[in-house]
Coordinates of C-alpha atoms and ligand atoms in Angstrom, one line a residue:
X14 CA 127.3 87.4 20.5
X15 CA 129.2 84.3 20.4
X16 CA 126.6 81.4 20.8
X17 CA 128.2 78.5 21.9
X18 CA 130.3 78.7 25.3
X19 CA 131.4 75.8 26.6
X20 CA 130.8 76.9 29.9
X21 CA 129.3 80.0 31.9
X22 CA 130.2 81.7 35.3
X23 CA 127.9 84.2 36.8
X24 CA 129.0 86.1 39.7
X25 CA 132.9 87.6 39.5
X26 CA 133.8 89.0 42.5
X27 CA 137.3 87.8 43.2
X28 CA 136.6 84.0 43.3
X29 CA 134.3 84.4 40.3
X30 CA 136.3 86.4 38.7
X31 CA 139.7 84.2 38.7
X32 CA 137.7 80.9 38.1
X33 CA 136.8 82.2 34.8
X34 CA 140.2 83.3 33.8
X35 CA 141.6 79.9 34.8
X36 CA 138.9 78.2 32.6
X37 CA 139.6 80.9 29.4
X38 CA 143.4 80.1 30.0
X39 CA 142.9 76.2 29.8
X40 CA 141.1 77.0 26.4
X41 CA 136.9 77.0 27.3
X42 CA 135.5 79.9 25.9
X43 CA 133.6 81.4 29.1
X44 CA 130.1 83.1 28.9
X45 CA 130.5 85.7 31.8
X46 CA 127.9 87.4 34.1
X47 CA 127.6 89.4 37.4
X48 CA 125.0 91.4 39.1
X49 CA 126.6 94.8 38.9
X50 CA 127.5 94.8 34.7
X51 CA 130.4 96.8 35.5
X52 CA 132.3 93.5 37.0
X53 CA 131.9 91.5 33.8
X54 CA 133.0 94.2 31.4
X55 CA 136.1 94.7 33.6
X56 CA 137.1 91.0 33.4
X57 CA 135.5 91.0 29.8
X58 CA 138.4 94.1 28.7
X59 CA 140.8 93.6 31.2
X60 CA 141.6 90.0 31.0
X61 CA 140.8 89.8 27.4
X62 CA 144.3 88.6 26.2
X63 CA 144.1 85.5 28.2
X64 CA 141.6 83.6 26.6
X65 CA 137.4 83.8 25.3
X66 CA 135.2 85.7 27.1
X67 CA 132.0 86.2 26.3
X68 CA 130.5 88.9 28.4
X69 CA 126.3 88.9 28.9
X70 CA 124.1 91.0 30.9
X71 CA 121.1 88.7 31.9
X72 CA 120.0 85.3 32.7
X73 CA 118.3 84.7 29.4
X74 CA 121.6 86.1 27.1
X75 CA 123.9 83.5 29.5
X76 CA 121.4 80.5 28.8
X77 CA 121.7 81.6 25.0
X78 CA 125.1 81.7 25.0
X79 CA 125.7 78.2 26.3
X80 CA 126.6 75.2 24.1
X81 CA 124.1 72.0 25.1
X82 CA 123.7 70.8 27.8
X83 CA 124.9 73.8 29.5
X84 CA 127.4 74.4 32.0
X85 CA 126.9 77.2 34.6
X86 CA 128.9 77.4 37.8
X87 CA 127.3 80.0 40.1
X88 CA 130.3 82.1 42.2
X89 CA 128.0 84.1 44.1
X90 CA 127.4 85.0 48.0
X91 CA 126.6 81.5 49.9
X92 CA 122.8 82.0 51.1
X93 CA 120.2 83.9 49.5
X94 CA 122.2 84.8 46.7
X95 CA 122.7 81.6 45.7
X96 CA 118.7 80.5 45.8
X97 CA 118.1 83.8 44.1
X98 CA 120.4 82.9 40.7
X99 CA 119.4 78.9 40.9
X100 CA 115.2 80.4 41.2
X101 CA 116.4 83.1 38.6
X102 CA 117.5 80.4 35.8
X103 CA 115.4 77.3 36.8
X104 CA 113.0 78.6 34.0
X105 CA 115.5 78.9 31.5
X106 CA 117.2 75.8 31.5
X107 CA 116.4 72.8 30.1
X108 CA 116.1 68.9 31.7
X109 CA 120.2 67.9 31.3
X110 CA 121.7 70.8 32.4
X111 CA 124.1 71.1 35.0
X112 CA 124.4 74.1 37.5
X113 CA 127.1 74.2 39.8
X114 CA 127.5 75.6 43.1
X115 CA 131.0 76.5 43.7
X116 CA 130.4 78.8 46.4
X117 CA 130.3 77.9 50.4
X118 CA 127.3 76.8 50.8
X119 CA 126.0 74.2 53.8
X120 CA 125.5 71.0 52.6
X121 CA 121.8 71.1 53.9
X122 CA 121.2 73.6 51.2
X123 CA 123.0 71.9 48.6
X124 CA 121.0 68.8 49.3
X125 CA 117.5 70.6 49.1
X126 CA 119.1 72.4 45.9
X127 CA 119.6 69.3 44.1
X128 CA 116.6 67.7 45.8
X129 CA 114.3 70.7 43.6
X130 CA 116.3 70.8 40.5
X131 CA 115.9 67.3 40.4
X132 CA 112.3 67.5 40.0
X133 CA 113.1 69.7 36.7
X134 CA 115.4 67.7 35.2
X135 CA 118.4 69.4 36.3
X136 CA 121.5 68.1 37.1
X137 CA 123.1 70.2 40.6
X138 CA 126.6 69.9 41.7
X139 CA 127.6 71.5 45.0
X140 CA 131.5 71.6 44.7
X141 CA 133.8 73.4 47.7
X142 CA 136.5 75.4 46.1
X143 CA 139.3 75.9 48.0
X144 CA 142.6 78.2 47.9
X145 CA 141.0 81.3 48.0
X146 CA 141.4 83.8 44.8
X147 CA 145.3 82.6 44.4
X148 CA 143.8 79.1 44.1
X149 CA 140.4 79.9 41.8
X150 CA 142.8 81.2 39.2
X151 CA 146.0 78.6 38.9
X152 CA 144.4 75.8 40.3
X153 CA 142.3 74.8 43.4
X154 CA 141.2 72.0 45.2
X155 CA 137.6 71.0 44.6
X156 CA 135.3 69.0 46.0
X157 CA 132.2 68.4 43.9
X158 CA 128.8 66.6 45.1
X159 CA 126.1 65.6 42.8
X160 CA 124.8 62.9 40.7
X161 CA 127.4 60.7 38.5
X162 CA 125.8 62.4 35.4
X163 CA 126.1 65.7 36.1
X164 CA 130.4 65.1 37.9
X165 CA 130.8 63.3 34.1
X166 CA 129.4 66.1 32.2
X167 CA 132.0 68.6 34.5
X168 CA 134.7 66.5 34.9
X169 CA 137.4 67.5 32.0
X170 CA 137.0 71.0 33.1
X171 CA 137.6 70.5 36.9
X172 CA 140.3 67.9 36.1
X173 CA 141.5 70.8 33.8
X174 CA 141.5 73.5 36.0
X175 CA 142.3 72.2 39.1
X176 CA 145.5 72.1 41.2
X177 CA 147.7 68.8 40.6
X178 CA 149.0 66.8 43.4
X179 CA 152.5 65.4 43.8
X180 CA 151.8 62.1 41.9
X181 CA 150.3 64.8 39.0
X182 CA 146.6 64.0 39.8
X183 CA 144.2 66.8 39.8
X184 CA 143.2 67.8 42.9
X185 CA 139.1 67.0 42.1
X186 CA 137.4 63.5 42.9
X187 CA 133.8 62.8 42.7
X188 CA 133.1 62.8 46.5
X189 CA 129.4 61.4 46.5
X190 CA 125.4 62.5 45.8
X191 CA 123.9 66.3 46.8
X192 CA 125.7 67.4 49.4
X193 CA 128.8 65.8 50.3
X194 CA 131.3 68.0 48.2
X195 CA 130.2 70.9 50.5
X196 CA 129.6 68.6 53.4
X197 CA 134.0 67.8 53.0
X198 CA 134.4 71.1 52.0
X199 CA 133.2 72.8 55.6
X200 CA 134.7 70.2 57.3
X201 CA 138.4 70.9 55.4
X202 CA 137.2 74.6 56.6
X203 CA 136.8 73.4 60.2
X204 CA 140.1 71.6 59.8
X205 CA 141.7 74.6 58.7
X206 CA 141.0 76.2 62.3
X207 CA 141.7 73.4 64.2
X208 CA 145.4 73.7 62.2
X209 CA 146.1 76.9 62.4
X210 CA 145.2 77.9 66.3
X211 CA 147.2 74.1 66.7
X212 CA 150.3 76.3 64.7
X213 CA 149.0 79.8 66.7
X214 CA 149.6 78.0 70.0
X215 CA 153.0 76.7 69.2
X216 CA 154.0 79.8 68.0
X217 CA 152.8 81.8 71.3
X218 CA 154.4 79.1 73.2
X219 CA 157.8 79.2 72.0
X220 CA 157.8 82.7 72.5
X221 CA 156.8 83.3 75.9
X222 CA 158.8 80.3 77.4
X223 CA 162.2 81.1 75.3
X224 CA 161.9 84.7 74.7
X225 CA 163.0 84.3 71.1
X226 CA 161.8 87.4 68.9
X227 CA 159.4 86.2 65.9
X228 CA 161.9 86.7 63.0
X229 CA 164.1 83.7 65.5
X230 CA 160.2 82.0 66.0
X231 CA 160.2 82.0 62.2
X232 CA 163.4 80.1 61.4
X233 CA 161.8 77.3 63.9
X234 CA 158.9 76.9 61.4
X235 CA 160.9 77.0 58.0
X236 CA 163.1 74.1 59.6
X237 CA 159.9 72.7 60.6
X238 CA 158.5 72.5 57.3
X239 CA 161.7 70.6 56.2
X240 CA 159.8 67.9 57.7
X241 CA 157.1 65.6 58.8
X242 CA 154.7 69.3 59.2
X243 CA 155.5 70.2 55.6
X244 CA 152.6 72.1 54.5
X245 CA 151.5 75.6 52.9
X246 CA 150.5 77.0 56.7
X247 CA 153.6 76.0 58.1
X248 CA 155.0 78.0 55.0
X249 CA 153.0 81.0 55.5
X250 CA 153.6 80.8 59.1
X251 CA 157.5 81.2 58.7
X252 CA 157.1 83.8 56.3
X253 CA 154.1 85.8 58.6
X254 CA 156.8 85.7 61.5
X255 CA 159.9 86.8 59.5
X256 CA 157.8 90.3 57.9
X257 CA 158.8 93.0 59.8
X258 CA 156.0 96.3 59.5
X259 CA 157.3 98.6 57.2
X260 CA 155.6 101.4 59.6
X261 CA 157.2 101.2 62.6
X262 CA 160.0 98.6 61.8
X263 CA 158.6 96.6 64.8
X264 CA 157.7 92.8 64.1
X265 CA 154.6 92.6 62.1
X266 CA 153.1 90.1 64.4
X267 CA 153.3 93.0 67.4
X268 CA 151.4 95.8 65.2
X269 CA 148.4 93.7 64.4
X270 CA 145.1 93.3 66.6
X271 CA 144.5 89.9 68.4
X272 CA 141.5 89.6 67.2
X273 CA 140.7 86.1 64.7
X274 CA 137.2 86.9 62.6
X275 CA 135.7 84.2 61.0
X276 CA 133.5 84.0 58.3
X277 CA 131.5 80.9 59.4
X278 CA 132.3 77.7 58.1
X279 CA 134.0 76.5 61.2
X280 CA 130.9 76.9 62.8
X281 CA 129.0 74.7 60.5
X282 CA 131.6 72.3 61.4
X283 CA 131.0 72.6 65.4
X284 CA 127.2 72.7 64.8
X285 CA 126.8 69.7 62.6
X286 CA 129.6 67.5 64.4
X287 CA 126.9 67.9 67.5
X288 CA 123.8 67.1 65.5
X289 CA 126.0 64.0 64.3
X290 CA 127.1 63.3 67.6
X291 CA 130.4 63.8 67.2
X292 CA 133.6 64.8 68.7
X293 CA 135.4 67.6 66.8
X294 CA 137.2 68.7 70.5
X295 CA 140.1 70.3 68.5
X296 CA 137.9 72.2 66.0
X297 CA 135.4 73.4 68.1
X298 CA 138.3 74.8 70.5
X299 CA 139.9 76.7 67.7
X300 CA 136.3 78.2 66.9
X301 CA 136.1 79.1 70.9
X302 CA 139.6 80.4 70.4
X303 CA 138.4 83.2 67.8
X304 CA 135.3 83.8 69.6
X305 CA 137.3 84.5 73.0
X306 CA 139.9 86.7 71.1
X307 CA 136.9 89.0 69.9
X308 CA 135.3 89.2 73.4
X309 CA 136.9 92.9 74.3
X310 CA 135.1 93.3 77.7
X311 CA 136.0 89.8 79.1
X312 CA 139.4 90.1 78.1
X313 CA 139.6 93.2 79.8
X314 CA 138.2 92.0 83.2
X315 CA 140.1 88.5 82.7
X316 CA 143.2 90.9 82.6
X317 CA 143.1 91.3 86.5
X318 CA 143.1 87.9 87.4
X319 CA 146.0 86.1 89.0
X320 CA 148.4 84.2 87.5
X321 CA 151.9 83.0 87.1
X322 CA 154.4 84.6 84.7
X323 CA 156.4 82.2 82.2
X324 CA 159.5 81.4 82.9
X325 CA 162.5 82.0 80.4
X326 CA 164.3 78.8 79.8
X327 CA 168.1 78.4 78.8
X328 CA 169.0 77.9 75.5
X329 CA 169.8 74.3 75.5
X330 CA 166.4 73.7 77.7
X331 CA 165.0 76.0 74.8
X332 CA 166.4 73.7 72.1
X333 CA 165.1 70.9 74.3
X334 CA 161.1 72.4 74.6
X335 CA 160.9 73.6 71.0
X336 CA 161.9 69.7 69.9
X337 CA 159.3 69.0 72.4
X338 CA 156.5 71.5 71.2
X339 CA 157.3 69.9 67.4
X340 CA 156.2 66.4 68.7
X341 CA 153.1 67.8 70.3
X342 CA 151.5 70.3 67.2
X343 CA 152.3 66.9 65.4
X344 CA 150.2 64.8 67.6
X345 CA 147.6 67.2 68.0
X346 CA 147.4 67.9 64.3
X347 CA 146.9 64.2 63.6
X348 CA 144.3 64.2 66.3
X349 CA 142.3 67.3 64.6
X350 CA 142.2 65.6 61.5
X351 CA 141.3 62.1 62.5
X352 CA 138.5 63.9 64.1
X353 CA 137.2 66.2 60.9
X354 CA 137.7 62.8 59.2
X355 CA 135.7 60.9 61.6
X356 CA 133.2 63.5 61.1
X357 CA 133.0 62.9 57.2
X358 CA 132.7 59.0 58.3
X359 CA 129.6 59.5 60.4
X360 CA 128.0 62.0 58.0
X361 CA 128.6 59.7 54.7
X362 CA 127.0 56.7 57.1
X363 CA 124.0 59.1 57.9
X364 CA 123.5 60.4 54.4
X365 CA 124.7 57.3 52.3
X366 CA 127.2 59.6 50.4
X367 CA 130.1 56.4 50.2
X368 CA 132.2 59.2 50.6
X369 CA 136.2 57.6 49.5
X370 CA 138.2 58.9 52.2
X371 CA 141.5 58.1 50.5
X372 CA 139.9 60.5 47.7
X373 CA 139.1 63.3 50.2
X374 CA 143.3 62.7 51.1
X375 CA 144.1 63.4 47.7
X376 CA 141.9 66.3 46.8
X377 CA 143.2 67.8 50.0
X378 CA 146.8 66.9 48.7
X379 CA 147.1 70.3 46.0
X380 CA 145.1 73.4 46.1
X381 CA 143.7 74.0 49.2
X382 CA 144.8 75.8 52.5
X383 CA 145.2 72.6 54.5
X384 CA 147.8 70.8 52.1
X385 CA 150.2 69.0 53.4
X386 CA 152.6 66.2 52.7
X387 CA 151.1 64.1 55.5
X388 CA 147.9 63.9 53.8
X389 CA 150.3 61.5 51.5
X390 CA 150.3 59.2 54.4
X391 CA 146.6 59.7 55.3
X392 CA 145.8 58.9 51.3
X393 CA 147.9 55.9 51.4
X394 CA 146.2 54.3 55.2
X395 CA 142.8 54.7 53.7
X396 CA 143.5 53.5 50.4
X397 CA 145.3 50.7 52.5
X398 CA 142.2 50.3 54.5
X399 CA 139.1 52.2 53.6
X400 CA 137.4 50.7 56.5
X401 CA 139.9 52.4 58.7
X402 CA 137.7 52.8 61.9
X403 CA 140.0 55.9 62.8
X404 CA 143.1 57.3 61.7
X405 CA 144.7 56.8 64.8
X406 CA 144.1 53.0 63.9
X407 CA 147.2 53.0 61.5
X408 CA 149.8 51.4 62.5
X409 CA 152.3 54.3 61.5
X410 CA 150.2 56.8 63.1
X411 CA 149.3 54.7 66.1
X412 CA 153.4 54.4 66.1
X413 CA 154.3 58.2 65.8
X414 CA 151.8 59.7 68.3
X415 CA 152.9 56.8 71.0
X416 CA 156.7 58.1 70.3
X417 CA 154.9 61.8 70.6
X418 CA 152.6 61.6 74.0
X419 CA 155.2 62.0 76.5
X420 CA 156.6 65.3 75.1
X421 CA 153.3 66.2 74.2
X422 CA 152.1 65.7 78.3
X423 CA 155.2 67.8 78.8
X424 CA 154.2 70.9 76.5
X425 CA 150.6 71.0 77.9
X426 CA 151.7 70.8 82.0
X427 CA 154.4 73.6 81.3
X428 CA 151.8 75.5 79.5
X429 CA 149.0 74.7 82.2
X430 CA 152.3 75.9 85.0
X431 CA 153.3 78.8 83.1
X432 CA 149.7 79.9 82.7
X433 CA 150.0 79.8 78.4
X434 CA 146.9 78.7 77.1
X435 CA 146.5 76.0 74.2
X436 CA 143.0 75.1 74.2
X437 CA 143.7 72.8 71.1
X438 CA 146.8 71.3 72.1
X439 CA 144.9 70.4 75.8
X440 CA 141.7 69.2 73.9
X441 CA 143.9 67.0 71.4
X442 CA 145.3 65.6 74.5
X443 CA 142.5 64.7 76.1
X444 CA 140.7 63.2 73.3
X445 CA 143.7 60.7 73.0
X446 CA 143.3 59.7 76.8
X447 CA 139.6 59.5 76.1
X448 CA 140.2 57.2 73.5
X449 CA 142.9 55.1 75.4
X450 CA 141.1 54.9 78.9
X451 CA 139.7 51.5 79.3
X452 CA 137.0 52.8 81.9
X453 CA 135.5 56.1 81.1
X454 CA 133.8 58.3 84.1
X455 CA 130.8 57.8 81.8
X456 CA 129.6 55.2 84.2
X457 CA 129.1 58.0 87.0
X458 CA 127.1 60.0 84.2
X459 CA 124.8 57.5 84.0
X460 CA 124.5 56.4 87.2
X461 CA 123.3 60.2 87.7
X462 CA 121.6 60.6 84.9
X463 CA 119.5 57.3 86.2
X464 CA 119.4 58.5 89.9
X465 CA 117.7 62.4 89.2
X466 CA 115.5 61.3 85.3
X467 CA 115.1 57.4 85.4
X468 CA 117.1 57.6 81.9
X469 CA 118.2 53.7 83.1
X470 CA 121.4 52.0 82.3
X471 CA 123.1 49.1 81.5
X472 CA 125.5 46.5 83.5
X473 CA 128.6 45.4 82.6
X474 CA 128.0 41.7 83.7
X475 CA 124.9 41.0 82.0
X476 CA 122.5 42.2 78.7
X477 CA 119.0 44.5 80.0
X478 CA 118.7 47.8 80.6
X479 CA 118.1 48.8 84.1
X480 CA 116.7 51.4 87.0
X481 CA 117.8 51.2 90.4
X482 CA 114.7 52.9 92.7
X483 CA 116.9 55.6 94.4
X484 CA 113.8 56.6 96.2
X485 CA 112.9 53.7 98.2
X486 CA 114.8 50.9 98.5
X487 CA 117.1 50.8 95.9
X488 CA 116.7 47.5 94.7
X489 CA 117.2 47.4 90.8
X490 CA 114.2 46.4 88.2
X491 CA 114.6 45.1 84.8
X492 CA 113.2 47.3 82.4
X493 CA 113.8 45.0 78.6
Ligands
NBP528 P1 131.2 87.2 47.6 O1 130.9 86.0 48.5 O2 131.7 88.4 48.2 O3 129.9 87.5 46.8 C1 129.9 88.6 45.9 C2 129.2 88.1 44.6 O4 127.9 87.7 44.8 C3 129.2 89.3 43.6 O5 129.4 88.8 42.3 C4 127.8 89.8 43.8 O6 127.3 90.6 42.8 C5 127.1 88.5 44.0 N1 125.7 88.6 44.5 C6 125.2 89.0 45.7 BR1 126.3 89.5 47.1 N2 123.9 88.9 45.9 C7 123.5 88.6 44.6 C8 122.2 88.3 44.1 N3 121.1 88.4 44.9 N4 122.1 88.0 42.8 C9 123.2 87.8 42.1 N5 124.4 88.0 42.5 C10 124.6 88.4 43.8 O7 132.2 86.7 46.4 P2 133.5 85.8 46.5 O8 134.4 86.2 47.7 O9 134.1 85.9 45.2 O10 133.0 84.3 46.8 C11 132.1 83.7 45.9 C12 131.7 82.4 46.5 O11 132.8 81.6 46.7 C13 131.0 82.5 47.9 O12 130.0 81.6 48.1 C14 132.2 82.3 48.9 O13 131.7 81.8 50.1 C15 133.0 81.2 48.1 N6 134.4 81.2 48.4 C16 135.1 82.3 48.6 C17 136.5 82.3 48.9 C18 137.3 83.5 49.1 O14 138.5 83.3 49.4 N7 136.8 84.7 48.9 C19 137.1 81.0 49.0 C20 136.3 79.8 48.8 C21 135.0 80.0 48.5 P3 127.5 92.2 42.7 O15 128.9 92.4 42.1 O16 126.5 92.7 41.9 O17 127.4 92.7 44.1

């Protein structure tokens, strides 16, 4: 058996798998493992032209196999599976090794990860891969937490094996301590949603208020991606649209069920933007929006209810409402990520990750699902400004989405009229007249919440915090 891998992968289903053939074709000779043997003789024999493999069958012949200190990244299930390897090696490493997680895990089980293998002397990175199995194997977008030590010790093979951005950066940055690689990870997951039920709606749109078949849908999104929405969705979009089924010659879009799955990571998002406190609007509507789609029996009942039918526009109007609906998946798309952003913001404060935003930018820049040439601008405001209090503080984006609002108002009352929903283009809406309403209704809230629990409130006029005695005489008290 060779002795001296410079770097081990255990677990190679198709993520596993491809990592390990990206890292043998950049030169590392790869120490190999999975559950099921079968798997790692397959890679060992199939792919063995394409670089060193060194195929093993247990924990102890991986840790034998690996040069000092050793290098294992662990590509199995998030969850169990994951704390079942880590407790299954723990023993057999030694203090200055480095495992790394590059599977979805949540970042509150990275950070208890780390937390333990800390105590040993052993060095955890949790790093997000992204790209799926295209990405694993010619380069994907990653997004490593952990201590300095262990990011140096893995940094010329992530810098090796990862995507390169436009300016010919890899798409890997050191993105903080224990768990806030996985931490931006979800949140690029949740992102992900938010952008493609933001590209769903436009889509579903155009095509009930024109008429236009999806091959015609499709051209709109190729000339789309020409510009300012250039990105690998867009791409796929256009190219989703144009397939026609080879079955029934009808357009693919038609033959396939209307029901999103999701695997979970959105969820995370939803769940920990609420223990943070806050507001993901246009995430947690794209979530909603797969839940709903699964939800057979409602949709069936929902079927009956009134309604009004869209109305077919004119071509001209058409050209007209599809420049329109351009300005508004724009708007909202900058709203959806200056919300996943303000999410990392919040969590970084909470955790003390220092988490460089303009880093985040770039490693989303190459690799991943959500790359796109905006992210240049987003990279460049918060490299600009890291302090950026939101990304709808920049200038340039302040500028485009003011030029954007009033076609934006227009899609979302057309779609309210014509009875189309857009969950995320109405949420992104709303959270930009949220945002620019001097006086929120949140005064009434409190007001309530003071009149039926005592929860007090303060004035506008002076400093204290207050109760008015709705049960007697309403005269106010001081409380501090
Ligand atoms: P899966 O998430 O489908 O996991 C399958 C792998 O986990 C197999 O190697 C399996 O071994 C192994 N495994 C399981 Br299940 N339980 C195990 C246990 N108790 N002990 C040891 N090994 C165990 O694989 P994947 O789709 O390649 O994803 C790998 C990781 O990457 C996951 O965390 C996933 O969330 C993440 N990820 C996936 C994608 C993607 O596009 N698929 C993208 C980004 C990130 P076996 O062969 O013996 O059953």
């Amino acid at each position: 058996m060779h002795t001296s891998a410079h770097i081990g992968v255990t677990g190679l289903a198709v993520m596993g798998r491809n990592l390990a053939r990206n890292l043998a074709r950049h030169g590392y000779a790869v120490a190999i493992h999975n559950r099921t043997p079968q798997r790692t003789r397959d890679l060992a024999t199939g792919c063995a032209n394409e670089g060193t493999f060194v195929p093993v069958e247990s924990a102890k012949e991986m840790v034998a196999a690996l040069e000092r200190p050793r290098r294992l990244i662990v590509m199995v299930q998030a969850g169990q599976a994951t704390d079942d390897v880590i407790a299954e090696y723990t023993p057999l490493l030694e203090a200055g090794d480095v495992i790394v997680d590059g599977g979805n895990a949540h970042f509150a089980d990275t950070r208890r990860r780390e937390a333990a293998l800390r105590q040993a002397g052993i060095h955890f990175l949790g790093a997000g891969i992204s790209g799926g199995e295209e990405g694993a194997l010619n380069g994907p977008s990653i997004m490593p937490g952990g201590s300095s030590h262990a990011y140096d010790l893995l940094a010329p093979v992530l810098n090796d094996i990862a995507a390169t951005t436009p300016e010919g950066t890899p798409a890997v940055a050191h993105l903080g301590p224990d768990g806030a690689g996985h931490f931006v990870k979800m949140v690029h997951n949740g992102i992900e949603y938010a952008d493609m039920q933001l590209i769903a709606e436009a889509y579903h749109l155009i095509r009930h208020t024109t008429g236009y078949e999806p091959q015609r849908i499709a051209e709109i999104f190729r000339e789309w991606n020409r510009g300012r929405l250039n990105s690998y969705l867009v791409e796929i979009t256009a190219e989703v649209l144009a397939h026609r089924d080879a079955d029934t010659g009808l357009p693919f879009i038609d033959v396939i069920a209307d029901t999103a799955e999701q695997k979970g990571t959105g969820r995370w998002t939803v769940q920990t933007a609420l223990d943070l406190g806050v507001p993901v609007s246009g995430i947690a509507e794209a979530v909603f929006a797969r839940s709903t789609s699964g939800h057979a029996t409602l949709r069936a009942a929902g079927s009956a209810l009134p309604g009004p039918a869209p109305t077919i526009l004119g071509e001209d109007d058409a050209a007209r409402f599809i420049g329109q609906v351009e300005q508004a998946l724009y708007a909202s798309k900058v709203i959806a990520y200056a919300q996943g952003i303000h999410q990392i913001q919040a969590a970084s404060r909470t955790y003390a990750w220092n988490v460089d935003l303009a880093a985040v930018a770039a490693v989303w820049r190459a690799g991943c699902i959500i790359r796109a040439s905006f992210l240049d601008r987003v990279r460049e405001s918060y490299t600009a400004r890291p302090d950026l209090p939101s990304l709808l503080a920049d200038p340039g984006f302040a500028c485009e989405i003011g030029t954007a609002q009033l076609p934006w108002r227009l899609v979302v009352s057309r779609a309210t009229r014509d009875g189309v929903p857009v969950p995320a283009f109405a949420a992104a809406l709303t959270h930009y007249d949220t945002l620019r309403t001097p006086r929120l209704p949140a005064a009434l809230t409190q007001a309530q919440r003071d009149y039926f629990g005592a929860h007090t409130y303060r004035r506008n006029d002076r400093p204290g915090v207050y109760h008015t005695r709705w049960d007697s005489d309403r005269s106010e008290q001081p409380i501090t």
